[in-house]
Amino acid sequence: MRWIRAFQLFEQFRKMSISTKEFDSAEAKAANLNEKASDFKLLIAMGRDTIAGRYKMNKWNLSVIVGTIVYVVSPLDAIPDVIPVLGWIDDLTIVGYAVAKLTDEMRKYKTFKENTAAAIS
């Protein structure tokens, strides 16, 4: 039942906008996500670059990233983060869902970053 609630909250958060403050807060919380931390940091970078106009992706994919970030930083989620370990399990689940949905987009973004770095060198 908690997972159903988590996904309902995710759908609600997916429609929200995001600020630099939330991006920064999300980066700070990434350490709590263990094996998903690097994937989450990549999602944050994708969101930042897309909102800044440096990278193009469709609105659905961006909404998944925004929803994921807002869910992770929000104190209102299925299991509150003040409960150690358990509070991060729902965040891990949401990040895992986003990563699964955005695998192709993440691959494209990595290629974009490599090409951008090569062009600068």
Tab-separated table of C-alpha atoms in Angstrom:
chain	number	residue	atom	x	y	z
A	1	MET	CA	0.000	0.000	0.000
A	2	ARG	CA	2.890	2.375	0.768
A	3	TRP	CA	4.286	1.915	-2.741
A	4	ILE	CA	0.935	2.821	-4.275
A	5	ARG	CA	0.931	5.997	-2.188
A	6	ALA	CA	4.524	6.715	-3.232
A	7	PHE	CA	3.629	6.486	-6.917
A	8	GLN	CA	0.522	8.638	-6.396
A	9	LEU	CA	2.690	11.288	-4.766
A	10	PHE	CA	5.198	10.948	-7.599
A	11	GLU	CA	2.464	11.719	-10.138
A	12	GLN	CA	1.472	14.782	-8.120
A	13	PHE	CA	5.085	16.007	-7.813
A	14	ARG	CA	5.766	15.297	-11.506
A	15	LYS	CA	3.589	18.286	-12.413
A	16	MET	CA	5.511	20.757	-10.229
A	17	SER	CA	8.264	23.170	-11.213
A	18	ILE	CA	11.745	23.136	-9.723
A	19	SER	CA	14.250	25.734	-8.580
A	20	THR	CA	18.000	25.870	-8.029
A	21	LYS	CA	17.318	25.352	-4.325
A	22	GLU	CA	15.657	21.987	-5.004
A	23	PHE	CA	18.494	20.931	-7.325
A	24	ASP	CA	21.022	21.779	-4.593
A	25	SER	CA	18.975	19.998	-1.937
A	26	ALA	CA	18.660	16.939	-4.180
A	27	GLU	CA	22.421	16.790	-4.652
A	28	ALA	CA	22.859	16.880	-0.883
A	29	LYS	CA	20.402	13.993	-0.443
A	30	ALA	CA	21.998	11.886	-3.173
A	31	ALA	CA	24.413	10.362	-0.661
A	32	ASN	CA	21.458	8.626	1.032
A	33	LEU	CA	20.641	6.721	-2.155
A	34	ASN	CA	23.619	4.338	-2.039
A	35	GLU	CA	23.922	2.491	-5.375
A	36	LYS	CA	21.473	4.884	-7.066
A	37	ALA	CA	23.407	8.021	-6.063
A	38	SER	CA	25.325	8.332	-9.340
A	39	ASP	CA	22.173	7.762	-11.406
A	40	PHE	CA	20.333	10.373	-9.345
A	41	LYS	CA	23.177	12.867	-9.801
A	42	LEU	CA	22.993	12.248	-13.546
A	43	LEU	CA	19.238	12.973	-13.475
A	44	ILE	CA	19.958	16.207	-11.596
A	45	ALA	CA	22.539	17.230	-14.211
A	46	MET	CA	20.106	16.391	-17.009
A	47	GLY	CA	17.426	18.522	-15.381
A	48	ARG	CA	19.769	21.451	-14.829
A	49	ASP	CA	21.083	21.362	-18.412
A	50	THR	CA	17.602	21.018	-19.901
A	51	ILE	CA	16.134	23.880	-17.891
A	52	ALA	CA	19.186	26.038	-18.750
A	53	GLY	CA	18.651	25.267	-22.461
A	54	ARG	CA	21.935	23.418	-22.925
A	55	TYR	CA	20.267	20.053	-23.554
A	56	LYS	CA	16.995	19.204	-25.273
A	57	MET	CA	14.604	16.484	-24.138
A	58	ASN	CA	10.878	16.036	-24.368
A	59	LYS	CA	8.606	17.453	-21.686
A	60	TRP	CA	7.535	14.034	-20.424
A	61	ASN	CA	11.124	13.008	-19.637
A	62	LEU	CA	11.802	16.357	-17.995
A	63	SER	CA	8.635	15.984	-15.917
A	64	VAL	CA	9.832	12.572	-14.710
A	65	ILE	CA	13.130	14.142	-13.619
A	66	VAL	CA	11.439	17.096	-11.937
A	67	GLY	CA	8.938	14.813	-10.201
A	68	THR	CA	11.724	12.565	-8.969
A	69	ILE	CA	13.808	15.431	-7.617
A	70	VAL	CA	10.863	17.132	-5.926
A	71	TYR	CA	9.766	13.816	-4.407
A	72	VAL	CA	13.229	13.105	-2.999
A	73	VAL	CA	13.643	16.571	-1.464
A	74	SER	CA	10.062	16.885	-0.221
A	75	PRO	CA	9.340	16.075	3.414
A	76	LEU	CA	5.905	14.879	2.265
A	77	ASP	CA	6.486	11.431	0.867
A	78	ALA	CA	5.248	7.914	1.529
A	79	ILE	CA	7.793	7.213	4.283
A	80	PRO	CA	9.230	10.395	5.864
A	81	ASP	CA	13.003	10.758	5.611
A	82	VAL	CA	13.236	11.383	9.359
A	83	ILE	CA	12.899	7.612	9.760
A	84	PRO	CA	16.469	6.464	9.047
A	85	VAL	CA	16.899	3.868	6.289
A	86	LEU	CA	13.155	3.233	5.839
A	87	GLY	CA	12.656	6.879	4.913
A	88	TRP	CA	15.105	6.483	2.047
A	89	ILE	CA	13.650	3.253	0.674
A	90	ASP	CA	10.741	5.016	-0.997
A	91	ASP	CA	13.173	7.584	-2.433
A	92	LEU	CA	15.283	4.723	-3.810
A	93	THR	CA	12.162	3.216	-5.367
A	94	ILE	CA	11.191	6.469	-7.064
A	95	VAL	CA	14.729	7.068	-8.343
A	96	GLY	CA	14.850	3.476	-9.608
A	97	TYR	CA	11.549	4.018	-11.426
A	98	ALA	CA	12.836	7.226	-13.035
A	99	VAL	CA	16.113	5.598	-14.081
A	100	ALA	CA	14.230	2.660	-15.618
A	101	LYS	CA	11.974	5.040	-17.563
A	102	LEU	CA	14.832	7.265	-18.712
A	103	THR	CA	17.536	4.736	-19.609
A	104	ASP	CA	17.623	5.767	-23.288
A	105	GLU	CA	17.557	9.475	-22.439
A	106	MET	CA	20.383	8.996	-19.936
A	107	ARG	CA	22.457	7.284	-22.611
A	108	LYS	CA	21.804	10.178	-25.028
A	109	TYR	CA	22.724	12.686	-22.338
A	110	LYS	CA	26.021	10.921	-21.588
A	111	THR	CA	26.868	11.033	-25.300
A	112	PHE	CA	25.917	14.721	-25.386
A	113	LYS	CA	28.223	15.435	-22.427
A	114	GLU	CA	31.088	13.497	-24.013
A	115	ASN	CA	30.663	15.360	-27.313
A	116	THR	CA	30.450	18.691	-25.500
A	117	ALA	CA	33.607	17.942	-23.528
A	118	ALA	CA	35.415	16.847	-26.713
A	119	ALA	CA	34.368	20.044	-28.507
A	120	ILE	CA	35.720	22.183	-25.654
A	121	SER	CA	39.097	20.380	-25.609
